[in-house]
Amino acid sequence: MAIALFLTGKDETQWQQAIHRLDPNIPVYTPKDAFSDDQITFAVLWRHPQGLLQRFKNLRAVCSAGAGLDHIRTDPDVSPGVVVYRIVPDSLIRAMVEYATYAVLFFYRRFDKYAELRQQQKWLQLPQNSPADIRIGVMGAGKIGEAIIRHLRQMGFVVTGWAKHRRMISDVVIEAGLQALPQFLSQQDILLMVLPAERELRDLLNEERIKYLKKGIRLINLGRGDVIRESDLLMAIASGQIEAAFLDVFATEPLSGSHPFYNHPRIHITPHIAALTDVDDAAAEIAKYYRQSHQ
Ligand SMILES: NC(=O)c1ccc[n+]([C@@H]2O[C@H](COP(=O)([O-])OP(=O)(O)OC[C@H]3O[C@@H](n4cnc5c(N)ncnc54)[C@H](OP(=O)(O)O)[C@@H]3O)[C@@H](O)[C@H]2O)c1
């Protein structure tokens, strides 16, 4: 019984050391270590190569090294008997709430406009709103979306959610289903997306649905990039239907150097940094799930 770490783009040794600091009795291997594939019962994965899991005949559980499960959901070698975990520590949720709040305040307090005015060497004071004047639609109301909804509501914004299942989160209505989308989209001043990568959500925000948006809406996406059809977003910004966008995630990452988003004055981008996983917090969750799956 042992853990194997396959974390593309991350320092596996750092993760191994963090798990060992918590519990030196858990055997943990990185691809650099010598181990027998038959020992591995728990695999921690981040963008692992397809086919990798065929090596591990005794696998009981797999764990995503982050909140996203796309790389695990699309792997046909994760058999139905294998338990799937993901890591969403409180520190990651806090960082996502911080990012969402910053992006909302950026648009709500018109910092995008003031940056433009500064470029034009113009001194102009724009009217100031209150949060109660601003309707924010949050798409995705899972672990992260719910925390964002609660925080924005507490700040006084008028918040509605959209997810798979209709419900209430405190006094916030969570709408559900494609049939609810036209009305939901038409009500918002700011649309904030924190949806996962799912086949049925790909290109959800496309030319057809952009037509439902209030003209001049501001868009924020910190979930997964493929929910927006990027060519349609560029057209919508050019026409003024969407005034500006604040994006942390993209259909293809890393964004190629020639991507039009880099130099677009109305598209504010960050390189998928809304929340980086804290290794010690992640190690605590991995150790907990390892023990759970070996009881
Ligand atoms: N930018 C970053 O640095 C960063 C960091 C961490 C995570 N993320 C991304 O954030 C995403 C959300 O994280 P989370 O922990 O909140 O995920 P989660 O708990 O799995 O929640 C997913 C949400 O999406 C909704 N949803 C799923 N499929 C849907 C569908 N077909 N139609 C409508 N709604 C659907 C779910 O609806 P129900 O609630 O009704 O089931 C739920 O509200 C992750 O998947 C990850 O990709 C990004």
Short mmCIF file of C-alpha atoms and ligand atoms in Angstrom, two decimals:
data_model
loop_
_atom_site.label_atom_id
_atom_site.label_comp_id
_atom_site.label_asym_id
_atom_site.label_seq_id
_atom_site.Cartn_x
_atom_site.Cartn_y
_atom_site.Cartn_z
CA MET A 1 0.00 0.00 0.00
CA ALA A 2 1.57 3.29 -1.07
CA ILE A 3 0.97 6.69 -2.66
CA ALA A 4 2.41 7.65 -6.06
CA LEU A 5 2.63 11.32 -7.05
CA PHE A 6 2.37 12.27 -10.75
CA LEU A 7 2.13 16.06 -10.80
CA THR A 8 2.96 17.59 -14.16
CA GLY A 9 4.43 21.08 -13.68
CA LYS A 10 4.68 20.73 -9.88
CA ASP A 11 7.61 19.77 -7.64
CA GLU A 12 6.71 16.21 -6.61
CA THR A 13 9.58 16.01 -4.08
CA GLN A 14 8.15 19.01 -2.19
CA TRP A 15 4.75 17.24 -1.98
CA GLN A 16 6.45 13.99 -0.88
CA GLN A 17 8.33 15.80 1.90
CA ALA A 18 5.15 17.57 3.06
CA ILE A 19 3.29 14.22 3.38
CA HIS A 20 6.28 12.67 5.20
CA ARG A 21 6.42 15.58 7.67
CA LEU A 22 2.78 14.86 8.55
CA ASP A 23 3.11 11.07 8.70
CA PRO A 24 6.50 9.41 8.06
CA ASN A 25 4.78 5.99 8.03
CA ILE A 26 2.90 6.62 4.76
CA PRO A 27 5.01 5.32 1.84
CA VAL A 28 5.03 8.03 -0.85
CA TYR A 29 6.85 7.80 -4.17
CA THR A 30 7.62 10.27 -6.95
CA PRO A 31 8.39 9.12 -10.52
CA LYS A 32 12.12 9.50 -9.66
CA ASP A 33 11.93 6.84 -6.91
CA ALA A 34 12.29 3.09 -7.33
CA PHE A 35 9.02 1.33 -6.50
CA SER A 36 6.98 -1.59 -7.70
CA ASP A 37 3.77 -0.63 -9.56
CA ASP A 38 1.87 -3.28 -7.58
CA GLN A 39 2.55 -1.35 -4.34
CA ILE A 40 0.60 1.67 -5.53
CA THR A 41 -2.93 1.86 -4.15
CA PHE A 42 -3.41 5.66 -4.17
CA ALA A 43 -2.34 8.00 -6.99
CA VAL A 44 -2.20 11.79 -6.67
CA LEU A 45 -2.54 13.24 -10.16
CA TRP A 46 -2.17 16.56 -11.94
CA ARG A 47 -2.41 16.56 -15.75
CA HIS A 48 -0.94 13.05 -15.84
CA PRO A 49 -0.22 11.29 -19.16
CA GLN A 50 -3.05 9.16 -20.53
CA GLY A 51 -2.41 5.45 -20.11
CA LEU A 52 -0.37 5.94 -16.91
CA LEU A 53 -2.95 4.33 -14.63
CA GLN A 54 -2.90 1.04 -16.59
CA ARG A 55 0.34 0.30 -14.69
CA PHE A 56 -1.34 0.21 -11.29
CA LYS A 57 -3.41 -2.96 -10.87
CA ASN A 58 -4.06 -2.41 -7.14
CA LEU A 59 -5.31 1.17 -7.33
CA ARG A 60 -8.05 1.94 -4.78
CA ALA A 61 -8.25 5.71 -5.11
CA VAL A 62 -7.04 8.65 -7.17
CA CYS A 63 -6.82 12.22 -5.92
CA SER A 64 -6.62 15.38 -8.00
CA ALA A 65 -3.87 17.69 -6.75
CA GLY A 66 -6.27 20.62 -7.11
CA ALA A 67 -9.98 21.47 -7.21
CA GLY A 68 -10.36 20.62 -10.92
CA LEU A 69 -11.15 17.03 -11.88
CA ASP A 70 -10.97 17.44 -15.67
CA HIS A 71 -7.76 15.35 -16.05
CA ILE A 72 -9.33 12.52 -14.03
CA ARG A 73 -12.85 12.65 -15.53
CA THR A 74 -11.41 12.36 -19.05
CA ASP A 75 -9.16 9.38 -18.19
CA PRO A 76 -10.84 6.12 -19.32
CA ASP A 77 -8.48 4.13 -17.05
CA VAL A 78 -10.16 5.38 -13.86
CA SER A 79 -12.38 2.33 -13.35
CA PRO A 80 -15.76 2.68 -11.59
CA GLY A 81 -14.46 0.93 -8.44
CA VAL A 82 -11.74 3.55 -7.90
CA VAL A 83 -12.66 6.29 -5.43
CA VAL A 84 -12.03 9.83 -6.71
CA TYR A 85 -10.94 12.62 -4.36
CA ARG A 86 -9.96 16.23 -5.00
CA ILE A 87 -8.16 18.78 -2.87
CA VAL A 88 -10.06 21.94 -1.96
CA PRO A 89 -8.45 23.23 1.25
CA ASP A 90 -9.85 26.31 2.98
CA SER A 91 -6.78 28.29 1.88
CA LEU A 92 -7.70 27.63 -1.78
CA ILE A 93 -11.32 28.68 -1.28
CA ARG A 94 -10.13 31.86 0.51
CA ALA A 95 -7.80 32.71 -2.40
CA MET A 96 -10.62 32.20 -4.93
CA VAL A 97 -12.91 34.47 -2.92
CA GLU A 98 -10.14 37.11 -2.80
CA TYR A 99 -9.63 36.95 -6.58
CA ALA A 100 -13.37 37.14 -7.30
CA THR A 101 -13.74 40.09 -4.91
CA TYR A 102 -10.84 41.95 -6.51
CA ALA A 103 -12.25 41.46 -10.02
CA VAL A 104 -15.75 42.52 -8.93
CA LEU A 105 -14.41 45.65 -7.18
CA PHE A 106 -12.21 46.42 -10.21
CA PHE A 107 -15.32 46.70 -12.39
CA TYR A 108 -17.77 48.00 -9.78
CA ARG A 109 -15.45 50.87 -8.75
CA ARG A 110 -14.64 51.48 -12.47
CA PHE A 111 -10.86 51.00 -12.08
CA ASP A 112 -10.83 49.71 -15.68
CA LYS A 113 -12.34 53.02 -16.86
CA TYR A 114 -9.97 55.09 -14.70
CA ALA A 115 -6.98 53.23 -16.24
CA GLU A 116 -8.29 54.10 -19.72
CA LEU A 117 -8.86 57.74 -18.74
CA ARG A 118 -5.34 57.94 -17.33
CA GLN A 119 -3.94 56.67 -20.64
CA GLN A 120 -5.80 59.52 -22.32
CA GLN A 121 -4.45 61.96 -19.67
CA LYS A 122 -8.05 62.78 -18.71
CA TRP A 123 -9.18 63.80 -15.19
CA LEU A 124 -12.79 62.71 -14.89
CA GLN A 125 -14.86 61.58 -11.89
CA LEU A 126 -17.45 58.97 -12.86
CA PRO A 127 -20.69 58.47 -10.89
CA GLN A 128 -20.27 56.18 -7.89
CA ASN A 129 -22.74 53.29 -7.33
CA SER A 130 -23.55 51.34 -4.22
CA PRO A 131 -23.36 47.50 -4.16
CA ALA A 132 -27.15 47.36 -3.93
CA ASP A 133 -27.28 48.87 -7.47
CA ILE A 134 -25.20 46.06 -8.96
CA ARG A 135 -26.59 42.66 -9.94
CA ILE A 136 -24.00 39.89 -10.02
CA GLY A 137 -24.74 36.48 -11.57
CA VAL A 138 -22.47 33.72 -10.27
CA MET A 139 -22.37 30.66 -12.55
CA GLY A 140 -21.24 27.65 -10.49
CA ALA A 141 -22.30 27.33 -6.87
CA GLY A 142 -20.10 24.46 -5.69
CA LYS A 143 -17.53 24.63 -2.90
CA ILE A 144 -15.89 27.73 -4.37
CA GLY A 145 -18.93 29.34 -6.00
CA GLU A 146 -20.92 29.11 -2.78
CA ALA A 147 -18.16 30.86 -0.80
CA ILE A 148 -18.01 33.61 -3.44
CA ILE A 149 -21.81 33.99 -3.43
CA ARG A 150 -21.91 34.32 0.37
CA HIS A 151 -19.08 36.87 0.37
CA LEU A 152 -20.50 39.07 -2.40
CA ARG A 153 -23.94 38.95 -0.77
CA GLN A 154 -22.40 40.02 2.52
CA MET A 155 -20.81 42.96 0.72
CA GLY A 156 -24.30 44.10 -0.27
CA PHE A 157 -24.37 43.14 -3.97
CA VAL A 158 -27.57 41.72 -5.47
CA VAL A 159 -26.51 38.14 -6.20
CA THR A 160 -28.17 35.29 -8.12
CA GLY A 161 -26.56 31.94 -8.86
CA TRP A 162 -26.80 29.37 -11.64
CA ALA A 163 -25.82 25.73 -11.23
CA LYS A 164 -27.01 22.20 -12.00
CA HIS A 165 -29.54 21.96 -9.16
CA ARG A 166 -32.00 24.68 -8.22
CA ARG A 167 -31.85 25.74 -4.54
CA MET A 168 -31.27 28.63 -2.14
CA ILE A 169 -27.95 29.61 -0.52
CA SER A 170 -29.05 31.84 2.40
CA ASP A 171 -31.32 34.34 0.64
CA VAL A 172 -29.69 33.85 -2.78
CA VAL A 173 -31.66 31.95 -5.44
CA ILE A 174 -29.61 29.43 -7.42
CA GLU A 175 -31.26 28.93 -10.79
CA ALA A 176 -30.61 25.74 -12.73
CA GLY A 177 -30.72 24.32 -16.21
CA LEU A 178 -30.33 25.70 -19.72
CA GLN A 179 -33.98 26.81 -19.82
CA ALA A 180 -33.30 29.25 -16.95
CA LEU A 181 -30.25 30.78 -18.68
CA PRO A 182 -31.82 33.45 -20.94
CA GLN A 183 -33.56 35.19 -18.03
CA PHE A 184 -30.61 34.70 -15.66
CA LEU A 185 -28.16 36.18 -18.18
CA SER A 186 -30.41 39.11 -19.03
CA GLN A 187 -30.53 40.33 -15.40
CA GLN A 188 -26.84 40.76 -14.59
CA ASP A 189 -24.48 43.75 -14.55
CA ILE A 190 -21.50 41.51 -13.80
CA LEU A 191 -21.33 37.82 -14.77
CA LEU A 192 -18.87 35.77 -12.70
CA MET A 193 -18.12 32.23 -13.87
CA VAL A 194 -16.68 29.57 -11.58
CA LEU A 195 -17.82 26.45 -13.41
CA PRO A 196 -15.77 23.26 -13.86
CA ALA A 197 -14.67 21.73 -17.19
CA GLU A 198 -17.56 19.45 -18.19
CA ARG A 199 -18.43 18.26 -21.68
CA GLU A 200 -21.94 19.76 -21.51
CA LEU A 201 -20.57 23.13 -20.34
CA ARG A 202 -18.08 23.58 -23.20
CA ASP A 203 -18.75 26.82 -25.13
CA LEU A 204 -21.71 27.55 -22.81
CA LEU A 205 -21.14 31.28 -23.26
CA ASN A 206 -21.28 31.53 -27.04
CA GLU A 207 -22.63 34.00 -29.59
CA GLU A 208 -26.21 32.76 -29.13
CA ARG A 209 -26.22 33.18 -25.32
CA ILE A 210 -24.18 36.39 -25.36
CA LYS A 211 -27.25 37.93 -27.08
CA TYR A 212 -29.23 37.46 -23.84
CA LEU A 213 -26.72 39.53 -21.81
CA LYS A 214 -27.48 43.10 -20.84
CA LYS A 215 -25.49 45.38 -23.16
CA GLY A 216 -22.28 46.55 -21.50
CA ILE A 217 -22.05 43.68 -18.98
CA ARG A 218 -18.65 42.92 -17.41
CA LEU A 219 -17.46 39.27 -17.43
CA ILE A 220 -15.21 37.46 -14.94
CA ASN A 221 -14.05 33.83 -15.33
CA LEU A 222 -11.95 31.97 -12.75
CA GLY A 223 -13.38 28.46 -13.15
CA ARG A 224 -12.36 26.78 -16.39
CA GLY A 225 -11.68 28.48 -19.74
CA ASP A 226 -13.52 26.20 -22.14
CA VAL A 227 -16.95 27.37 -20.91
CA ILE A 228 -16.45 30.54 -23.01
CA ARG A 229 -16.06 30.49 -26.79
CA GLU A 230 -13.18 32.95 -27.00
CA SER A 231 -13.76 34.05 -30.63
CA ASP A 232 -17.37 34.96 -29.71
CA LEU A 233 -16.15 36.89 -26.64
CA LEU A 234 -13.81 38.96 -28.83
CA MET A 235 -16.71 39.79 -31.17
CA ALA A 236 -18.97 40.68 -28.24
CA ILE A 237 -16.36 43.06 -26.81
CA ALA A 238 -15.82 44.65 -30.22
CA SER A 239 -19.58 45.27 -30.54
CA GLY A 240 -19.90 46.59 -26.96
CA GLN A 241 -22.32 43.82 -25.93
CA ILE A 242 -19.70 42.83 -23.33
CA GLU A 243 -17.83 45.88 -22.05
CA ALA A 244 -14.80 44.13 -20.59
CA ALA A 245 -13.56 40.80 -19.27
CA PHE A 246 -11.35 39.69 -16.39
CA LEU A 247 -10.03 36.19 -17.06
CA ASP A 248 -7.81 33.78 -15.13
CA VAL A 249 -8.55 30.66 -17.20
CA PHE A 250 -8.49 29.97 -20.93
CA ALA A 251 -9.61 27.35 -23.45
CA THR A 252 -5.95 26.41 -24.03
CA GLU A 253 -3.30 26.99 -21.37
CA PRO A 254 -0.70 28.33 -21.33
CA LEU A 255 -2.01 31.09 -23.57
CA SER A 256 0.17 31.25 -26.70
CA GLY A 257 2.29 34.41 -27.06
CA SER A 258 0.30 35.48 -30.14
CA HIS A 259 -3.10 35.21 -28.43
CA PRO A 260 -5.20 38.37 -29.01
CA PHE A 261 -6.09 38.58 -25.29
CA TYR A 262 -2.54 39.69 -24.36
CA ASN A 263 -2.83 43.11 -25.95
CA HIS A 264 -6.57 43.70 -25.70
CA PRO A 265 -7.29 46.87 -23.73
CA ARG A 266 -10.62 45.55 -22.42
CA ILE A 267 -9.47 42.03 -21.51
CA HIS A 268 -7.61 41.77 -18.23
CA ILE A 269 -5.78 38.48 -17.85
CA THR A 270 -3.82 36.54 -15.22
CA PRO A 271 -2.05 33.19 -15.80
CA HIS A 272 -4.36 30.81 -13.88
CA ILE A 273 -3.26 32.09 -10.48
CA ALA A 274 -6.59 32.81 -8.80
CA ALA A 275 -5.71 30.11 -6.26
CA LEU A 276 -2.51 28.11 -6.09
CA THR A 277 -2.64 24.99 -3.94
CA ASP A 278 -0.72 25.28 -0.64
CA VAL A 279 1.44 22.14 -0.45
CA ASP A 280 1.13 21.64 3.34
CA ASP A 281 -2.66 22.03 3.23
CA ALA A 282 -2.79 19.64 0.27
CA ALA A 283 -0.59 17.09 2.09
CA ALA A 284 -2.99 17.10 5.06
CA GLU A 285 -5.93 16.32 2.75
CA ILE A 286 -3.98 13.61 0.89
CA ALA A 287 -2.99 11.89 4.17
CA LYS A 288 -6.65 12.06 5.32
CA TYR A 289 -8.00 10.56 2.07
CA TYR A 290 -5.24 7.90 1.97
CA ARG A 291 -6.21 6.72 5.47
CA GLN A 292 -9.93 6.85 4.55
CA SER A 293 -9.44 4.69 1.48
CA HIS A 294 -7.36 2.10 3.40
CA GLN A 295 -9.69 1.59 6.39
N1 LIG B 1 -8.48 29.63 -11.38
C1 LIG B 1 -8.00 28.87 -10.41
O1 LIG B 1 -6.89 29.10 -9.89
C2 LIG B 1 -8.85 27.75 -9.87
C3 LIG B 1 -8.55 27.21 -8.63
C4 LIG B 1 -9.38 26.23 -8.12
C5 LIG B 1 -10.47 25.78 -8.85
N2 LIG B 1 -10.72 26.31 -10.09
C6 LIG B 1 -11.88 25.85 -10.87
O2 LIG B 1 -13.08 26.15 -10.19
C7 LIG B 1 -14.01 25.11 -10.51
C8 LIG B 1 -15.12 25.09 -9.50
O3 LIG B 1 -14.63 24.60 -8.27
P1 LIG B 1 -15.60 24.04 -7.13
O4 LIG B 1 -14.73 23.47 -6.08
O5 LIG B 1 -16.59 25.07 -6.74
O6 LIG B 1 -16.34 22.86 -7.93
P2 LIG B 1 -17.61 22.03 -7.48
O7 LIG B 1 -17.77 22.04 -6.00
O8 LIG B 1 -17.51 20.72 -8.18
O9 LIG B 1 -18.84 22.86 -8.10
C9 LIG B 1 -19.13 22.86 -9.46
C10 LIG B 1 -20.34 23.74 -9.70
O10 LIG B 1 -20.64 23.69 -11.09
C11 LIG B 1 -22.02 23.30 -11.25
N3 LIG B 1 -22.16 22.47 -12.43
C12 LIG B 1 -21.51 21.34 -12.75
N4 LIG B 1 -21.98 20.85 -13.92
C13 LIG B 1 -22.97 21.69 -14.31
C14 LIG B 1 -23.86 21.72 -15.42
N5 LIG B 1 -23.84 20.79 -16.35
N6 LIG B 1 -24.75 22.74 -15.50
C15 LIG B 1 -24.78 23.70 -14.55
N7 LIG B 1 -23.97 23.73 -13.48
C16 LIG B 1 -23.08 22.73 -13.36
C17 LIG B 1 -22.38 22.50 -10.01
O11 LIG B 1 -23.79 22.55 -9.82
P3 LIG B 1 -24.52 21.93 -8.50
O12 LIG B 1 -23.97 22.70 -7.33
O13 LIG B 1 -25.95 22.19 -8.70
O14 LIG B 1 -24.14 20.48 -8.48
C18 LIG B 1 -21.59 23.26 -8.93
O15 LIG B 1 -22.33 24.35 -8.49
C19 LIG B 1 -13.13 23.85 -10.49
O16 LIG B 1 -13.72 22.81 -11.25
C20 LIG B 1 -11.84 24.33 -11.08
O17 LIG B 1 -11.86 24.01 -12.43
C21 LIG B 1 -9.94 27.29 -10.61
#
